[in-house]
Coordinates of C-alpha atoms in Angstrom, one line a residue:
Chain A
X1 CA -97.1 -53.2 -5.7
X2 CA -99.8 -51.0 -7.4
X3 CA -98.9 -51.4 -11.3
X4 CA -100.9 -48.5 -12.1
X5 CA -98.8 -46.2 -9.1
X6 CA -95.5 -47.6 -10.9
X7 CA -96.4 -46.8 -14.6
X8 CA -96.8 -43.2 -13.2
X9 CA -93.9 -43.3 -10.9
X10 CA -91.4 -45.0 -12.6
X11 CA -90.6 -43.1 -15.8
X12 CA -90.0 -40.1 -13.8
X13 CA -87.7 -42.7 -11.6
X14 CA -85.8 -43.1 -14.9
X15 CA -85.4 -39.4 -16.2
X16 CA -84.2 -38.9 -12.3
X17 CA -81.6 -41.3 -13.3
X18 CA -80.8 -39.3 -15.5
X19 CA -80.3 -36.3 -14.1
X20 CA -78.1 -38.1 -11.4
X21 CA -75.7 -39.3 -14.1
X22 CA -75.3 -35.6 -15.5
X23 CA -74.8 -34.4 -11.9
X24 CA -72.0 -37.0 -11.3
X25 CA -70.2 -36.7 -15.1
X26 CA -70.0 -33.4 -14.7
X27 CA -69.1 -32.7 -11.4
X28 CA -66.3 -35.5 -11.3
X29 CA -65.0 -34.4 -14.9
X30 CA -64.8 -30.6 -13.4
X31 CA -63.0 -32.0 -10.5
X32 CA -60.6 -33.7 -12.4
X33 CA -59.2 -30.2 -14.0
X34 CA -59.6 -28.3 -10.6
X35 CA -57.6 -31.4 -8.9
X36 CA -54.6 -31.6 -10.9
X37 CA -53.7 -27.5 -9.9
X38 CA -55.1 -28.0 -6.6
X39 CA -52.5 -31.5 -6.4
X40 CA -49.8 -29.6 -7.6
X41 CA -49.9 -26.6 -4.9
X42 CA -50.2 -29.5 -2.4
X43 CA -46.7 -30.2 -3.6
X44 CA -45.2 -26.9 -4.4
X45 CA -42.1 -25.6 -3.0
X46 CA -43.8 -22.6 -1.8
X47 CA -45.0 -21.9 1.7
X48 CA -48.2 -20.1 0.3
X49 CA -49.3 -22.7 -2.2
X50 CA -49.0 -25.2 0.1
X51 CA -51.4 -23.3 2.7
X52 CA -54.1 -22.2 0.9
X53 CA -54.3 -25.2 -1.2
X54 CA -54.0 -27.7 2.2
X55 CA -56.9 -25.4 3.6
X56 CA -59.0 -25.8 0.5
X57 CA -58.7 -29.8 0.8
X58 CA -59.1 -29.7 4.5
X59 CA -62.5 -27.5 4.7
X60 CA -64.2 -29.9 1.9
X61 CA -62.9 -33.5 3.4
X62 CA -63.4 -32.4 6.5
X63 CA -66.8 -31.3 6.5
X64 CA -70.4 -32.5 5.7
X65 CA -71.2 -32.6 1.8
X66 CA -74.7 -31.4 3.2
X67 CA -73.7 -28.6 4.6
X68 CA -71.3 -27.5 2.0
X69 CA -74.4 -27.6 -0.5
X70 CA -76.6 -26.0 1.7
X71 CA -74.1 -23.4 2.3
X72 CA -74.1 -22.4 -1.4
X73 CA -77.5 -23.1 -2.3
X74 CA -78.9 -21.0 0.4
X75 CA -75.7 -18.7 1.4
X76 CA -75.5 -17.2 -1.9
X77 CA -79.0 -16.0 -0.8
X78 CA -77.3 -13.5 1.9
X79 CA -75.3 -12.0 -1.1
X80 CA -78.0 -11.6 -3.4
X81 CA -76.9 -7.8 -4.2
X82 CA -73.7 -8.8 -5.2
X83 CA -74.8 -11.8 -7.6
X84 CA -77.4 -9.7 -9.1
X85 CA -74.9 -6.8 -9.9
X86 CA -72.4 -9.4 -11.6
X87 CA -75.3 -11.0 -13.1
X88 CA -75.0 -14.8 -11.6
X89 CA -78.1 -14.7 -9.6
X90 CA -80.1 -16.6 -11.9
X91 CA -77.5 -19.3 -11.6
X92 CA -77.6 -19.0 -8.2
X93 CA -80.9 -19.2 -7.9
X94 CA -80.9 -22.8 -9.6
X95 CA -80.8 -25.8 -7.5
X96 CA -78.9 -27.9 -10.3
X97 CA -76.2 -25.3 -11.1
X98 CA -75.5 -25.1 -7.2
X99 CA -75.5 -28.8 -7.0
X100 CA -72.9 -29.2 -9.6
X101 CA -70.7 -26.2 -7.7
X102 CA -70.7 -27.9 -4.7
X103 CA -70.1 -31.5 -5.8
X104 CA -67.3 -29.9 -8.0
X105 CA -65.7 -28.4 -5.5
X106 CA -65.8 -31.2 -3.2
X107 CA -64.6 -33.9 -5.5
X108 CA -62.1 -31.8 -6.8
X109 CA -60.4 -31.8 -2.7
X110 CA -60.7 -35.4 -2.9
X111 CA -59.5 -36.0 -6.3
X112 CA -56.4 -34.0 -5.3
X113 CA -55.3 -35.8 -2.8
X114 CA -55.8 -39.0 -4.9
X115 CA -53.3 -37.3 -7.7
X116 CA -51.3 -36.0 -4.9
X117 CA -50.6 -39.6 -3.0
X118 CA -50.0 -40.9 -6.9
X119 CA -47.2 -38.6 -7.7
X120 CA -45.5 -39.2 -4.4
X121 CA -45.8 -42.4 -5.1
X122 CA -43.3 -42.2 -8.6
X123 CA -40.3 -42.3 -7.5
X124 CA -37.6 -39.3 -7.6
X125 CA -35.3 -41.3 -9.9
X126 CA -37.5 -40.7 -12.6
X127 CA -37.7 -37.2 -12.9
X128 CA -34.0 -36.9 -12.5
X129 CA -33.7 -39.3 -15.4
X130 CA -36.2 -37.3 -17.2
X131 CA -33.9 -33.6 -16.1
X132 CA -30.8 -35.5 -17.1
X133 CA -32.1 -36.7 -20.0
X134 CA -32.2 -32.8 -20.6
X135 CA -36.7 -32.4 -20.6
X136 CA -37.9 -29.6 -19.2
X137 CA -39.8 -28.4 -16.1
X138 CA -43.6 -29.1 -17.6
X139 CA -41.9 -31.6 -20.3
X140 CA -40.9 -33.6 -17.0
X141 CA -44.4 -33.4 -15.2
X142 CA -46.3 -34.2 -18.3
X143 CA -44.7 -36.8 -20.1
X144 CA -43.1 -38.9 -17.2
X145 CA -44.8 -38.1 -14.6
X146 CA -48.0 -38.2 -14.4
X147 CA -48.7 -41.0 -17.0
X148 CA -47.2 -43.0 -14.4
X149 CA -49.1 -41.1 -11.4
X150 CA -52.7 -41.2 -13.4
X151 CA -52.0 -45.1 -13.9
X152 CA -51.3 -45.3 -10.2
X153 CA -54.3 -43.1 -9.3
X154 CA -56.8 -45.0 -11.5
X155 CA -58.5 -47.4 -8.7
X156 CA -58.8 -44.4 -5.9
X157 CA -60.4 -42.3 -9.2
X158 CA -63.0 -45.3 -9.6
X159 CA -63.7 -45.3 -6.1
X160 CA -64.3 -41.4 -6.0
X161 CA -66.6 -42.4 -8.9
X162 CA -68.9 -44.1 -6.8
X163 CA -68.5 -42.1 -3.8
X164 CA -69.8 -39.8 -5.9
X165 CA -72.8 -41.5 -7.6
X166 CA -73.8 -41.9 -3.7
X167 CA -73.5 -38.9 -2.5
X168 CA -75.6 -37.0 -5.4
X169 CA -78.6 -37.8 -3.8
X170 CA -77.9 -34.9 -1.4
X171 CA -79.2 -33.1 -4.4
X172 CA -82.9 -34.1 -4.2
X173 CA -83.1 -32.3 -0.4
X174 CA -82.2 -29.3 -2.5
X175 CA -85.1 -29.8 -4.6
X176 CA -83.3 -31.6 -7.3
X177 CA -85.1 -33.7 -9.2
X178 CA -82.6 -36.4 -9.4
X179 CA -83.3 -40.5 -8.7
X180 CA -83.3 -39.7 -5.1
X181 CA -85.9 -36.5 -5.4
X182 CA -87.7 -38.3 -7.7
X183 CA -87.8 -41.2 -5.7
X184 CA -89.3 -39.0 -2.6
X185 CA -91.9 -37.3 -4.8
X186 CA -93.5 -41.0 -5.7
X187 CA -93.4 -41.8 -1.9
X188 CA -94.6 -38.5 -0.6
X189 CA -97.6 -39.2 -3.7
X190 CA -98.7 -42.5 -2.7
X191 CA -96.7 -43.9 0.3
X192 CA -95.8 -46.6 -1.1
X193 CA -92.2 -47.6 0.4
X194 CA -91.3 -49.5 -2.6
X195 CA -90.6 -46.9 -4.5
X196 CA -87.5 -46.4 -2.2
X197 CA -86.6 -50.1 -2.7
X198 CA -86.3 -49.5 -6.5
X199 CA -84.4 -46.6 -6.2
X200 CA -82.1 -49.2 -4.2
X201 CA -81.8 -51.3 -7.2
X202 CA -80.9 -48.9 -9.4
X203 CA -78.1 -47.1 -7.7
X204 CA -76.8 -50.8 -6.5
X205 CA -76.9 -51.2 -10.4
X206 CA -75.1 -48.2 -11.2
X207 CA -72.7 -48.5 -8.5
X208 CA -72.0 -52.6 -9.9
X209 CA -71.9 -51.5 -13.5
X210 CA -69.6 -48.6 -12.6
X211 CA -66.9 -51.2 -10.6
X212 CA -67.0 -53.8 -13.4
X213 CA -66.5 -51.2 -16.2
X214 CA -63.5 -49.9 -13.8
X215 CA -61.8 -53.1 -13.5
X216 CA -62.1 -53.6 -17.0
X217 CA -60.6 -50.4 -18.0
X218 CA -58.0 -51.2 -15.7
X219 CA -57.0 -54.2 -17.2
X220 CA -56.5 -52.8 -20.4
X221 CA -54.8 -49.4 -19.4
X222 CA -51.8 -51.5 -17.3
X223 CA -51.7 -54.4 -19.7
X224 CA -48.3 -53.1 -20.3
X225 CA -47.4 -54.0 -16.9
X226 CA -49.0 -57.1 -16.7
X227 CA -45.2 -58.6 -17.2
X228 CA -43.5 -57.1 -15.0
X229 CA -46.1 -57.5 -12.0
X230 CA -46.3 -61.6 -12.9
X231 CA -42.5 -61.6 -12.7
X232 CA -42.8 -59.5 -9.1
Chain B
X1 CA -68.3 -7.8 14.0
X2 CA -70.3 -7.1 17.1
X3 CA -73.4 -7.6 15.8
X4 CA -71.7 -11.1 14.6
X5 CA -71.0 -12.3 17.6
X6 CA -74.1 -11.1 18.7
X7 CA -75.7 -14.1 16.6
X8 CA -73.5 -16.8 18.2
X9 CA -74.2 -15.8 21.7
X10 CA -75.7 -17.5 24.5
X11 CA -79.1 -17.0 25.6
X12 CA -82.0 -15.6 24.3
X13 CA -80.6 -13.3 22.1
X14 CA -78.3 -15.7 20.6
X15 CA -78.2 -18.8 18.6
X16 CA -75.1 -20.4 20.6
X17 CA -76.9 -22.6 22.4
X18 CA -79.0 -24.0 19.9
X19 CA -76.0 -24.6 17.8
X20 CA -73.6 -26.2 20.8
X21 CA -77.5 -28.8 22.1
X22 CA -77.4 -29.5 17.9
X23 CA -73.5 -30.2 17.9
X24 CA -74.1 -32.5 21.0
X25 CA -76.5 -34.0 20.1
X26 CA -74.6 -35.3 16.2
X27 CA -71.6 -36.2 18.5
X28 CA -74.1 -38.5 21.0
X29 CA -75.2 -40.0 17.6
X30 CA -72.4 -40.7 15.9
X31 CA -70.8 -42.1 19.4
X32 CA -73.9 -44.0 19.9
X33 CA -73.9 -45.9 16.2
X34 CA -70.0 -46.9 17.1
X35 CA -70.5 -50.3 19.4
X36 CA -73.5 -51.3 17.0
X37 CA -71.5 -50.7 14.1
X38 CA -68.2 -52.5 15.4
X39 CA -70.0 -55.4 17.0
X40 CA -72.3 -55.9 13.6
X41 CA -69.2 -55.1 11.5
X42 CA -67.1 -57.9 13.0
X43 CA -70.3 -60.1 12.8
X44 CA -70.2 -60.0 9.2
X45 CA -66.8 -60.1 8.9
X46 CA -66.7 -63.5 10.8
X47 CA -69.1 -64.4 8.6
X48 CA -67.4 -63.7 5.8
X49 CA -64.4 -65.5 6.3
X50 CA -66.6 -68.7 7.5
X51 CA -67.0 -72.2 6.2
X52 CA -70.4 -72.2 5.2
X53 CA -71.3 -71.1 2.4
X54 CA -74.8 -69.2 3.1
X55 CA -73.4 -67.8 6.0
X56 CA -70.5 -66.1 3.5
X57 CA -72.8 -65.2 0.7
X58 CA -75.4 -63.3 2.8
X59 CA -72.6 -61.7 4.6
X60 CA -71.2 -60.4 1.4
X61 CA -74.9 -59.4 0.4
X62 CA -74.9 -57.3 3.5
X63 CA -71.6 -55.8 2.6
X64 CA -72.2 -54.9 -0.9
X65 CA -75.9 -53.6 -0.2
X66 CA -74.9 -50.9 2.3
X67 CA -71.5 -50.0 0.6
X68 CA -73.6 -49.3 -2.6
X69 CA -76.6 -47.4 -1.1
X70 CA -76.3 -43.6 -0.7
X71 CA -76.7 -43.3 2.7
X72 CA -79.6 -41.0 2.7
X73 CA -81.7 -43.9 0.9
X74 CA -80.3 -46.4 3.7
X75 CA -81.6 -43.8 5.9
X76 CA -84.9 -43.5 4.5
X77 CA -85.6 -46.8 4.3
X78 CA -84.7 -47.9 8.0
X79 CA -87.1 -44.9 9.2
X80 CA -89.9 -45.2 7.0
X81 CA -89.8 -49.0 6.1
X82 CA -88.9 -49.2 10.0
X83 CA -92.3 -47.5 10.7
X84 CA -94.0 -49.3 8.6
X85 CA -92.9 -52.8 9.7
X86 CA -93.3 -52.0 13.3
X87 CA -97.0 -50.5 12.5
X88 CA -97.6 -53.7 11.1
X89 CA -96.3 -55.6 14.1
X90 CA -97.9 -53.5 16.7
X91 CA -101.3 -53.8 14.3
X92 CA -101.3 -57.5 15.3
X93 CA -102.5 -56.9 18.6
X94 CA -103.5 -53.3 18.7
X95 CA -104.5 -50.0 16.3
X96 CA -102.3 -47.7 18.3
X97 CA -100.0 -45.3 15.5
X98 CA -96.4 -45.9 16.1
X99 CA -93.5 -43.4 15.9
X100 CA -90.0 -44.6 15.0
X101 CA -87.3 -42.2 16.8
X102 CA -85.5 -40.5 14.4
X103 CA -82.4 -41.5 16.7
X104 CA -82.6 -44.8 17.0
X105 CA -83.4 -45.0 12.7
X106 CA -80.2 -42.5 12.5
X107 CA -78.2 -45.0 14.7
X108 CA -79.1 -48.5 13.1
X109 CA -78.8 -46.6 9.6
X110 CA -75.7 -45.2 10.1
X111 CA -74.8 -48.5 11.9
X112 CA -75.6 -50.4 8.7
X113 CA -73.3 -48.4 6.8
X114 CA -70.9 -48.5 9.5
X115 CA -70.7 -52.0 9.8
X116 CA -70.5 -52.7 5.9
X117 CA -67.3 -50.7 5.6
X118 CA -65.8 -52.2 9.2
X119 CA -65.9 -56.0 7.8
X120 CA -64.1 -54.8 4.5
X121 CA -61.3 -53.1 7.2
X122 CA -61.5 -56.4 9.7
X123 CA -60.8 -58.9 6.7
X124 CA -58.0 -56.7 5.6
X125 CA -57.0 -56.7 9.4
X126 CA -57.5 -60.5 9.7
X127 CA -55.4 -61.0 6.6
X128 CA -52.3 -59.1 7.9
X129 CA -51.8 -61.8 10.7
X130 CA -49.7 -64.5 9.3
X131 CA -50.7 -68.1 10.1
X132 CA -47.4 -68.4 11.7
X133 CA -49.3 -66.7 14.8
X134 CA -51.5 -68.8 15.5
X135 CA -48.9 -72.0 14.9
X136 CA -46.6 -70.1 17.4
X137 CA -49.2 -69.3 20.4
X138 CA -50.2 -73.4 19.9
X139 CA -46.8 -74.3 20.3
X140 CA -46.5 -72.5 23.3
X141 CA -49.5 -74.1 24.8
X142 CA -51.9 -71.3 24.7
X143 CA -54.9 -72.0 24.7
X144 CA -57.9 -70.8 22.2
X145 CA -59.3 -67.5 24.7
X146 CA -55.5 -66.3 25.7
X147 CA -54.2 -66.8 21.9
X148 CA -57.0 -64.7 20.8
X149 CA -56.7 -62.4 24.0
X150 CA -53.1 -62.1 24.2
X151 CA -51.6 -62.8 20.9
X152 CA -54.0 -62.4 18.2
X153 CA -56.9 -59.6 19.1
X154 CA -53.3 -56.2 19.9
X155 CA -52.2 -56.7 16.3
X156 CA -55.6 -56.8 15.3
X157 CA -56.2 -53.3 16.8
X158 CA -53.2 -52.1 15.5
X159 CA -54.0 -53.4 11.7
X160 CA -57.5 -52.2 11.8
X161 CA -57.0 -48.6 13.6
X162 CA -56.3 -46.6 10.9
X163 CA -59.1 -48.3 8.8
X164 CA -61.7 -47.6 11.8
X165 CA -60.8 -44.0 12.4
X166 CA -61.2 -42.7 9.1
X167 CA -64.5 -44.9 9.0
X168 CA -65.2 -42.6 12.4
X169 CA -64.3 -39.4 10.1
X170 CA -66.7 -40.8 7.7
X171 CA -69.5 -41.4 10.2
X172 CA -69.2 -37.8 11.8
X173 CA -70.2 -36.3 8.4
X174 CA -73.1 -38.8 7.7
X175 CA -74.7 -37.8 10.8
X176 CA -75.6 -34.3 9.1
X177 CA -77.8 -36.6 6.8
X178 CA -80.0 -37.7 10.1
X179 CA -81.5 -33.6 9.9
X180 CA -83.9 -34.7 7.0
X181 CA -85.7 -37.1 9.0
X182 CA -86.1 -34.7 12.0
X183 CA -83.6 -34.8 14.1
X184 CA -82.5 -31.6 16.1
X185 CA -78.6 -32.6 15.3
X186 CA -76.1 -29.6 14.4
X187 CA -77.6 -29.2 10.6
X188 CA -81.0 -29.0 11.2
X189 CA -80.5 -26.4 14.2
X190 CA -78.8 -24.6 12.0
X191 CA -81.5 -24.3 9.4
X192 CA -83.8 -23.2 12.0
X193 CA -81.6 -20.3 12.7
X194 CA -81.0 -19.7 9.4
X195 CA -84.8 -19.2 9.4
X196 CA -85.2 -16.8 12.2
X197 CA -81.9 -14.7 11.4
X198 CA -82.2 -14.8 7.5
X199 CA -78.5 -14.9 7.1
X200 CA -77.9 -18.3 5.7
X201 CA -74.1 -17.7 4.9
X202 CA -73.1 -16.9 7.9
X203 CA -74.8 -20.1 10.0
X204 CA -73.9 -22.4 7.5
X205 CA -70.4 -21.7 7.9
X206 CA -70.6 -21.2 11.3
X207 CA -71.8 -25.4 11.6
X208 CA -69.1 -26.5 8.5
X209 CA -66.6 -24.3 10.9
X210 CA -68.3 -27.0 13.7
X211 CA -67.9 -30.0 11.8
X212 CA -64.3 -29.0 10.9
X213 CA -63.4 -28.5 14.8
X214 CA -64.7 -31.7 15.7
X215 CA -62.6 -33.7 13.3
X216 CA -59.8 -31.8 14.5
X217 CA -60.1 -33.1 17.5
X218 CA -61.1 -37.0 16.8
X219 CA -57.7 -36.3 14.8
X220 CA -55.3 -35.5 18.1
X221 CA -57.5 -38.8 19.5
X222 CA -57.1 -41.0 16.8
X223 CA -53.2 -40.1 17.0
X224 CA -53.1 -40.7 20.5
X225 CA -54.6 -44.3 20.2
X226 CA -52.8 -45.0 17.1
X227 CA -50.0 -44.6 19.1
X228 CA -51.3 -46.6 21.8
X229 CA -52.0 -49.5 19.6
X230 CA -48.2 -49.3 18.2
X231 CA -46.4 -49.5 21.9
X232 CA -45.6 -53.2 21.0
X233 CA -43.8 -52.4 17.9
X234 CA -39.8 -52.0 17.2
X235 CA -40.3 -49.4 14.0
X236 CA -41.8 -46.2 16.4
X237 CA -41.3 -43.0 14.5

């Protein structure tokens, strides 16, 4: 490999890094606060809830992520008029912005069902214990609940993680600048198919990095159980 | 609404066909990466579960590699650093240029990919047998072929079916990822007609609306062959 290609190449490589971890932080933490409402009409006693929010979760696991973001980034285009009159065009208008949308949204279907599968998981006897034990409604949901749920939905959450770290480099074919479009500028520059092989490297170290730190954070948030699970 | 409907139609006019020659053409792919990604899937995870030692680490290499790739890199490397190699192969003997078919880079791509998840699903699969199984079809005086045949290979199907179809599930939405390298699959006809009709909102729909029905349907199969797979058991629902 040409060193004087990578000196040029590979600092851009790194600030595309970058802007891949903001994509995923702030998609997945978005998701996380759309998911929880989302998982709780899922389970809701009412017939329309349950719809609209099974619909929601269905359209974005059930379809490409790469149409999804090309159906913001260049849909909103056919509403123009109406964005500019509320004044989001410019937002529109920004490959980024409509990146972290989409992956929001998307995630946020996914993280659902994770939460979703978790609470169904606790079983019923505690949240009669918790009614009986005179808590309320929210008091029940929040307090005994989903501590138990989150603990329950921590592995699928880590997994989502990386799902996500993956998938972000459908942003550089919207003209992202993320590891991926950054990656495709230095090859397009010099076709030099290494470039692609360090991009490899890095997202297999990011992906790595993100499991170990997983399992460790695991460890410590069910080290409370670690007793009873030995016993089991 | 008309005018709608209009866009969808058939023939010259219309972008129908277009869309339906795109649609079949992501379902011919991702049917086309599924024996290469089952056969090389349960290659490697053979190989993972065997005594030597190289054999097992370069299996688990394999895994790791194209479980932690995006899939868009995956595919850009297969089709570009597939051109390359075979330029460099063919350069041996001649200085004709070569072209790599975007198909056959979208199938041994997606087949990587494939493949890496279907040995994580197969070891889990091989793992719900119990030894007793095995112990039971030698007492019984079957021999290696039947006791795989017979005994071993239904409750393998049935363990590794649900594992497999949502891997399937998973492979119909990677296909849209072939369009950036050229192929005239559902996404990329649909960004030609988004080009022509200028109403992007519409046709983008219109092919998530696609994607949608098709999983709809490998849904009522899967169910079917789930089904299928669970004839043998006592616990039907």
């Amino acid at each position: 490999m040409n060193p004087e290609l990578l000196a040029r190449y590979l600092p851009r490589m790194l600030e595309g890094l970058l802007v891949t971890m903001e994509l995923v932080v702030i998609s997945v933490a978005l998701g996380a606060l759309l998911a929880l409402p989302i998982a709780l009409a899922r389970l809701s006693s009412s017939w329309f809830w349950r719809s609209l929010s099974f619909g929601y979760v269905y359209f974005f696991r059930g379809t490409p992520l790469l149409a999804q973001t090309y159906l913001v980034y260049y849909g909103s285009g056919q509403f123009r008029h109406f964005f500019e009159a509320i004044g989001l065009w410019g937002l529109f208008r920004e490959a980024f912005f409509c990146c972290v949308l989409t992956f929001t949204l998307n995630t946020a279907a996914y993280q659902a069902e994770i939460l979703r599968g978790a609470i169904r998981a606790i079983s019923q006897g505690q949240r009669e214990a918790a009614l009986s034990l005179g808590l309320r409604q929210h008091q029940v949901l929040i307090r005994v609940i989903l501590p138990q749920a989150l603990i329950l939905a921590l592995r699928p959450l880590g997994n989502e993680i990386i799902l996500m770290v993956k998938s972000s480099a459908i942003a550089a074919i919207v003209t992202v600048f993320d590891l991926m479009g950054a990656t495709r500028l230095a090859y397009a520059r010099s076709f030099d198919i290494s470039f692609y092989f360090w991009a490899a490297a890095f997202y297999l170290i990011i992906v790595e990095a993100l499991r170990r730190l997983w399992d460790r954070l695991e460890r410590r948030m069910t080290r409370h159980l670690a007793l009873s699970a030995h016993r089991a | 609404m008309d005018e709608v409907l209009g866009l969808f139609s058939f023939g010259a006019g219309g972008w129908g066909d277009e869309l339906a020659s795109g649609a079949l053409l992501t379902v011919e792919l991702a049917v086309a990466t599924i024996p290469f990604g089952l056969v090389v899937g349960m290659l490697v995870a053979l190989a993972r579960r065997s005594d030597s030692k190289p054999l097992r680490i370069l299996a688990n290499i394999f895994a790791t590699v194209f479980r932690g790739l995006p899939e868009l890199l995956t595919i850009f490397i297969v089709y570009y650093g597939g051109q390359l190699l075979l330029q460099q192969v063919v350069g041996l003997v001649s200085d004709a240029r070569v072209e790599v078919s975007a198909f056959l880079a979208g199938v041994v791509a997606l087949g990587c990919v494939f493949s890496a998840y279907a040995s994580e699903v197969f070891l889990g699969a091989f793992r719900g047998i119990q030894s007793g199984q095995y112990d039971a079809a030698n007492a019984l005086g079957l021999r290696r072929f039947p006791t795989i045949y017979c005994v071993i290979f239904p409750q393998f199907v049935r363990l590794a079916l649900p594992g497999v179809a949502n891997l399937w599930l998973n492979l119909l939405k990677d296909t849209a990822l072939v369009s950036v390298i050229a192929l005239n699959d559902l996404m990329r006809q649909t960004y030609v007609a988004v080009g022509a009709t200028k109403q992007p909102f519409t046709f983008y729909l219109a092919a998530c609306l696609i994607y949608l029905a098709m999983s709809i349907v490998s849904s009522f199969g899967i169910t079917a062959i789930e089904r299928w797979s669970e004839r043998g058991t006592r616990y039907m629902r």
